[in-house]
Short mmCIF file of C-alpha atoms and ligand atoms in Angstrom, two decimals:
data_model
loop_
_atom_site.label_atom_id
_atom_site.label_comp_id
_atom_site.label_asym_id
_atom_site.label_seq_id
_atom_site.Cartn_x
_atom_site.Cartn_y
_atom_site.Cartn_z
CA MET A 17 -5.97 20.77 15.36
CA ARG A 18 -3.40 22.84 13.47
CA LEU A 19 -2.14 20.73 10.54
CA GLY A 20 0.75 21.77 8.31
CA ARG A 21 0.38 21.55 4.55
CA ILE A 22 3.37 21.82 2.19
CA SER A 23 2.54 24.47 -0.42
CA TYR A 24 3.39 22.10 -3.30
CA VAL A 25 1.22 19.95 -5.53
CA ASN A 26 2.69 16.86 -3.79
CA MET A 27 0.08 17.38 -1.04
CA ALA A 28 -2.91 17.04 -3.41
CA PRO A 29 -3.50 13.30 -2.75
CA VAL A 30 -3.21 13.73 1.02
CA PHE A 31 -5.77 16.54 1.08
CA HIS A 32 -7.88 15.20 -1.80
CA ARG A 33 -10.90 14.45 0.43
CA LEU A 34 -9.61 14.95 3.95
CA GLU A 35 -12.54 14.36 6.28
CA TYR A 36 -11.23 15.76 9.51
CA ASP A 37 -11.72 19.13 11.10
CA VAL A 38 -8.32 20.88 10.89
CA GLU A 39 -6.88 24.33 10.57
CA GLU A 40 -4.53 24.10 7.56
CA ILE A 41 -1.24 25.98 7.90
CA THR A 42 0.48 26.18 4.54
CA GLY A 43 4.17 26.76 3.94
CA VAL A 44 7.32 25.56 2.21
CA PRO A 45 9.08 22.67 3.97
CA THR A 46 11.67 24.78 5.84
CA ALA A 47 8.88 27.08 7.10
CA LEU A 48 6.79 24.11 8.32
CA ASN A 49 9.89 22.56 9.93
CA ARG A 50 10.41 25.74 11.95
CA MET A 51 6.74 26.24 12.84
CA LEU A 52 6.39 22.67 14.08
CA LEU A 53 9.51 22.93 16.24
CA ASP A 54 8.35 26.33 17.58
CA GLY A 55 4.99 24.84 18.63
CA GLN A 56 2.90 26.85 16.17
CA ILE A 57 1.54 23.67 14.51
CA ASP A 58 0.36 20.42 16.12
CA VAL A 59 1.37 18.06 13.31
CA ALA A 60 2.98 18.53 9.90
CA PRO A 61 4.88 16.86 7.10
CA ILE A 62 8.46 17.97 7.76
CA SER A 63 11.83 17.30 6.12
CA SER A 64 13.00 13.82 7.16
CA ILE A 65 16.45 15.15 8.18
CA GLU A 66 14.81 17.75 10.44
CA TYR A 67 12.83 15.01 12.19
CA ALA A 68 16.09 13.12 12.80
CA ARG A 69 17.78 16.21 14.23
CA ASN A 70 14.91 16.70 16.71
CA ALA A 71 13.77 13.11 17.23
CA ASP A 72 14.02 13.23 21.02
CA HIS A 73 10.91 15.41 21.32
CA LEU A 74 8.93 14.37 18.24
CA ARG A 75 6.68 11.42 17.38
CA LEU A 76 6.04 10.12 13.86
CA LEU A 77 2.84 9.08 12.18
CA PRO A 78 3.58 5.42 11.33
CA ARG A 79 1.62 5.17 8.09
CA LEU A 80 2.61 8.29 6.11
CA CYS A 81 5.62 9.81 4.42
CA VAL A 82 6.53 11.50 1.13
CA SER A 83 8.90 9.24 -0.80
CA SER A 84 9.79 7.81 -4.19
CA GLU A 85 11.47 4.69 -5.44
CA GLY A 86 13.51 6.18 -8.26
CA ALA A 87 12.69 9.35 -10.15
CA VAL A 88 10.46 11.75 -8.21
CA ASP A 89 10.45 14.63 -10.76
CA SER A 90 10.28 17.32 -8.07
CA ILE A 91 13.83 17.14 -6.68
CA GLN A 92 16.25 18.26 -9.37
CA LEU A 93 19.89 19.19 -9.66
CA VAL A 94 20.20 21.43 -12.71
CA THR A 95 23.60 21.76 -14.35
CA ARG A 96 25.36 21.93 -17.69
CA LEU A 97 28.35 20.04 -16.28
CA PRO A 98 28.71 16.29 -15.93
CA LEU A 99 27.84 15.49 -12.28
CA GLY A 100 31.39 14.36 -11.56
CA ARG A 101 32.66 17.85 -12.34
CA VAL A 102 30.19 19.79 -10.15
CA ARG A 103 32.19 21.61 -7.43
CA SER A 104 29.49 23.93 -6.07
CA VAL A 105 25.69 23.80 -5.72
CA ALA A 106 23.38 26.77 -5.01
CA VAL A 107 20.48 25.31 -3.01
CA THR A 108 16.87 26.39 -2.60
CA PRO A 109 16.09 27.83 0.87
CA GLU A 110 12.89 25.72 0.91
CA SER A 111 14.61 22.37 1.49
CA ALA A 112 16.43 20.64 4.35
CA THR A 113 16.46 16.96 3.31
CA SER A 114 17.41 17.46 -0.33
CA VAL A 115 20.31 19.74 0.64
CA VAL A 116 21.73 16.93 2.77
CA LEU A 117 20.96 14.42 0.01
CA THR A 118 23.01 16.61 -2.33
CA LYS A 119 25.93 16.48 0.14
CA VAL A 120 25.59 12.70 0.40
CA LEU A 121 25.54 12.21 -3.38
CA LEU A 122 28.18 14.87 -4.18
CA PRO A 123 30.41 14.92 -1.10
CA GLY A 124 33.04 17.06 -2.82
CA ALA A 125 30.70 19.90 -3.74
CA GLU A 126 30.42 23.12 -1.77
CA ILE A 127 26.85 24.13 -0.78
CA ARG A 128 25.99 27.80 -1.38
CA PRO A 129 22.99 30.09 -0.84
CA PHE A 130 20.58 30.15 -3.76
CA GLU A 131 21.43 33.72 -4.81
CA GLN A 132 25.06 32.88 -5.49
CA ASP A 133 26.58 31.58 -8.69
CA ALA A 134 27.44 27.89 -8.71
CA ASP A 135 28.09 24.94 -11.02
CA ALA A 136 24.62 23.53 -10.26
CA ARG A 137 21.30 24.56 -8.69
CA LEU A 138 19.12 22.45 -6.42
CA LEU A 139 15.37 22.89 -6.86
CA ILE A 140 12.53 21.13 -5.05
CA GLY A 141 8.75 20.99 -5.24
CA ASP A 142 6.77 22.87 -7.88
CA ALA A 143 9.78 24.96 -8.94
CA ALA A 144 11.64 21.72 -9.76
CA LEU A 145 8.66 20.31 -11.68
CA LYS A 146 8.30 23.50 -13.66
CA SER A 147 12.01 23.70 -14.41
CA ALA A 148 12.15 20.07 -15.59
CA PHE A 149 9.19 20.87 -17.84
CA GLU A 150 10.53 24.13 -19.31
CA ASP A 151 14.28 24.48 -18.97
CA PRO A 152 16.39 22.55 -21.53
CA THR A 153 19.43 22.48 -19.22
CA PRO A 154 20.11 18.87 -18.10
CA HIS A 155 18.20 17.91 -14.93
CA HIS A 156 19.39 15.17 -12.56
CA ASP A 157 16.61 13.62 -10.50
CA LEU A 158 17.90 12.99 -6.97
CA GLY A 159 15.34 10.22 -6.34
CA ARG A 160 16.78 8.33 -9.28
CA LEU A 161 20.41 8.95 -8.23
CA TRP A 162 19.56 7.74 -4.71
CA LEU A 163 18.00 4.52 -6.04
CA GLU A 164 21.04 3.90 -8.26
CA ARG A 165 23.33 4.39 -5.27
CA THR A 166 21.43 2.39 -2.64
CA GLY A 167 18.69 0.33 -4.32
CA LEU A 168 16.20 1.88 -1.87
CA PRO A 169 13.36 4.42 -1.81
CA MET A 170 14.17 7.95 -0.64
CA VAL A 171 12.02 9.45 2.13
CA PHE A 172 11.85 13.23 1.72
CA ALA A 173 9.25 14.04 4.37
CA VAL A 174 7.63 12.42 7.41
CA TRP A 175 4.63 13.53 9.45
CA ALA A 176 5.72 14.54 12.94
CA ALA A 177 4.09 15.89 16.09
CA PRO A 178 5.81 17.42 19.13
CA GLU A 179 5.47 15.55 22.42
CA PRO A 180 3.06 15.41 24.16
CA VAL A 181 1.16 14.70 20.95
CA VAL A 182 -2.12 16.44 20.22
CA GLU A 183 -5.34 14.54 20.95
CA GLY A 184 -6.95 12.86 17.96
CA LEU A 185 -3.67 12.27 16.13
CA SER A 186 -4.38 8.69 15.12
CA ASP A 187 -7.87 9.63 13.89
CA LEU A 188 -6.26 12.36 11.79
CA GLU A 189 -3.76 9.85 10.39
CA HIS A 190 -6.63 7.52 9.52
CA ALA A 191 -8.36 10.38 7.65
CA LEU A 192 -5.16 11.29 5.75
CA VAL A 193 -4.61 7.67 4.71
CA ALA A 194 -8.27 7.40 3.61
CA SER A 195 -7.82 10.53 1.48
CA VAL A 196 -4.74 9.09 -0.25
CA ARG A 197 -6.61 5.80 -0.86
CA LEU A 198 -9.55 7.61 -2.42
CA ALA A 199 -7.19 9.74 -4.53
CA ARG A 200 -5.50 6.54 -5.77
CA SER A 201 -8.87 5.05 -6.71
CA GLU A 202 -9.83 8.06 -8.86
CA PRO A 203 -6.55 9.22 -10.47
CA GLU A 204 -8.24 11.23 -13.22
CA LYS A 205 -10.35 13.23 -10.78
CA LEU A 206 -7.27 13.87 -8.62
CA ALA A 207 -5.24 15.02 -11.63
CA TYR A 208 -7.97 17.34 -13.00
CA GLU A 209 -8.62 18.94 -9.62
CA ALA A 210 -4.90 19.36 -8.89
CA SER A 211 -4.43 20.81 -12.39
CA ALA A 212 -7.15 23.41 -11.72
CA ARG A 213 -5.62 24.34 -8.37
CA TYR A 214 -1.89 24.24 -9.17
CA GLY A 215 -1.86 24.87 -12.91
CA TYR A 216 0.03 22.00 -14.51
CA PRO A 217 -1.38 19.81 -17.30
CA ALA A 218 -3.56 17.03 -15.81
CA GLY A 219 -1.71 14.24 -17.65
CA PHE A 220 1.64 15.52 -16.42
CA LEU A 221 0.33 15.55 -12.83
CA ALA A 222 -1.16 12.05 -13.14
CA ARG A 223 2.33 10.75 -14.06
CA TYR A 224 3.87 12.73 -11.18
CA PHE A 225 1.43 11.29 -8.63
CA GLU A 226 2.36 7.79 -9.78
CA LYS A 227 5.96 8.47 -8.78
CA LEU A 228 5.14 9.83 -5.33
CA ARG A 229 4.63 7.34 -2.52
CA TYR A 230 2.87 8.12 0.73
CA SER A 231 2.91 4.82 2.59
CA PHE A 232 5.69 4.46 5.14
CA GLY A 233 6.45 0.74 4.81
CA PRO A 234 9.53 -1.37 5.62
CA ARG A 235 11.38 -0.44 2.42
CA GLU A 236 10.82 3.28 3.00
CA ARG A 237 12.01 2.89 6.58
CA ALA A 238 15.14 1.05 5.39
CA GLY A 239 15.73 3.85 2.88
CA LEU A 240 15.30 6.47 5.61
CA TYR A 241 17.73 4.74 8.00
CA THR A 242 20.29 4.41 5.21
CA PHE A 243 19.92 8.10 4.35
CA LEU A 244 20.33 9.08 8.02
CA GLU A 245 23.46 6.95 8.36
CA MET A 246 24.95 8.60 5.30
CA ALA A 247 23.92 12.05 6.59
CA ARG A 248 25.76 11.25 9.83
CA ASP A 249 28.81 10.12 7.87
CA VAL A 250 29.01 13.46 6.02
CA GLY A 251 28.65 15.36 9.33
CA GLU A 252 25.02 16.48 8.94
CA LEU A 253 23.62 14.49 11.89
CA HIS A 254 25.13 13.75 15.32
CA HIS A 255 23.64 10.28 15.58
CA VAL A 256 20.97 8.21 13.88
CA PRO A 257 17.90 8.18 16.16
CA GLU A 258 15.35 5.43 16.63
CA LEU A 259 12.17 6.17 14.71
CA ARG A 260 9.62 6.76 17.49
CA PHE A 261 5.99 6.48 16.47
CA ALA A 262 2.89 8.11 17.90
CA ARG A 263 1.13 4.76 17.98
CA ASP A 264 3.54 3.54 20.67
CA LEU A 265 1.88 5.95 23.09
CA ARG A 266 -1.24 3.79 23.10
CA VAL A 267 0.61 0.95 24.79
CA PRO A 268 -0.47 1.19 28.42
CA LEU A 269 2.36 1.84 30.86
CA SER A 270 2.43 -0.67 33.70
C1 ISJ B 319 9.29 15.22 -3.07
C2 ISJ B 319 9.38 16.36 -2.42
O1 ISJ B 319 9.89 16.30 -1.17
C3 ISJ B 319 10.02 17.47 -0.35
C4 ISJ B 319 11.39 17.71 0.04
C5 ISJ B 319 11.71 18.23 1.25
C6 ISJ B 319 13.12 18.62 1.60
O2 ISJ B 319 13.99 18.54 0.72
O3 ISJ B 319 13.38 19.03 2.75
C7 ISJ B 319 10.70 18.39 2.22
C8 ISJ B 319 9.42 18.02 1.98
C9 ISJ B 319 9.02 17.33 0.75
O4 ISJ B 319 7.84 17.86 0.26
C10 ISJ B 319 8.99 17.64 -3.05
O5 ISJ B 319 8.45 18.49 -2.38
O6 ISJ B 319 9.19 17.78 -4.24
#
């Protein structure tokens, strides 16, 4: 099975002790989004907005997502201006969901390619973590702004598989969930190993992993639907799809 892996430290808990035979295909979110839709990967964590745009031929893993309830640390809008005065945002090419989240939260701002000058810059993943750690310019955490606006968690990524789904998908999901559980039960080991691999201080990473959520429960699903409705309202989605899960395929047709 070809399994996508986001090239950021946010995947460390999911792959902490993954006991399943997979070929790992690593990339930034927009690269994994494209590879999954092109059929080069069997299952991957992809940007939640990209799932919604292609929901009619994808199935979701029901137990996993990448979300936060409040500050996430790794999705940052960096600007010297007060947010209310930001008229343009240069966005990282690695993100799909957070670009739309920026449009939802700052509907008046123009979105520009990363290379261009703008009032603010949108960073995600390890670049956002590093910037929040090193750059004294004010950073606005989009997970926190989303919670203040809606009272809900923000779902950045979901695990999706193209239909017909690859065999063994629910066993893989079980193995991913077991890895996250084990990671949660030994947070120091997780933080030290992730620190050795990704190069951030272990204590800093331990705090980061506490903010990230991987279980895809009712509150996360409510947060996702709310985000998709708001994405539709700003013209970034034609319609809000039903969330269709891989598990549903097990129900016998009769
Ligand atoms: C929390 C994160 O969420 C990421 C944000 C994504 C996006 O904006 O499209 C996609 C995948 C997630 O890994 C992060 O990587 O920092």
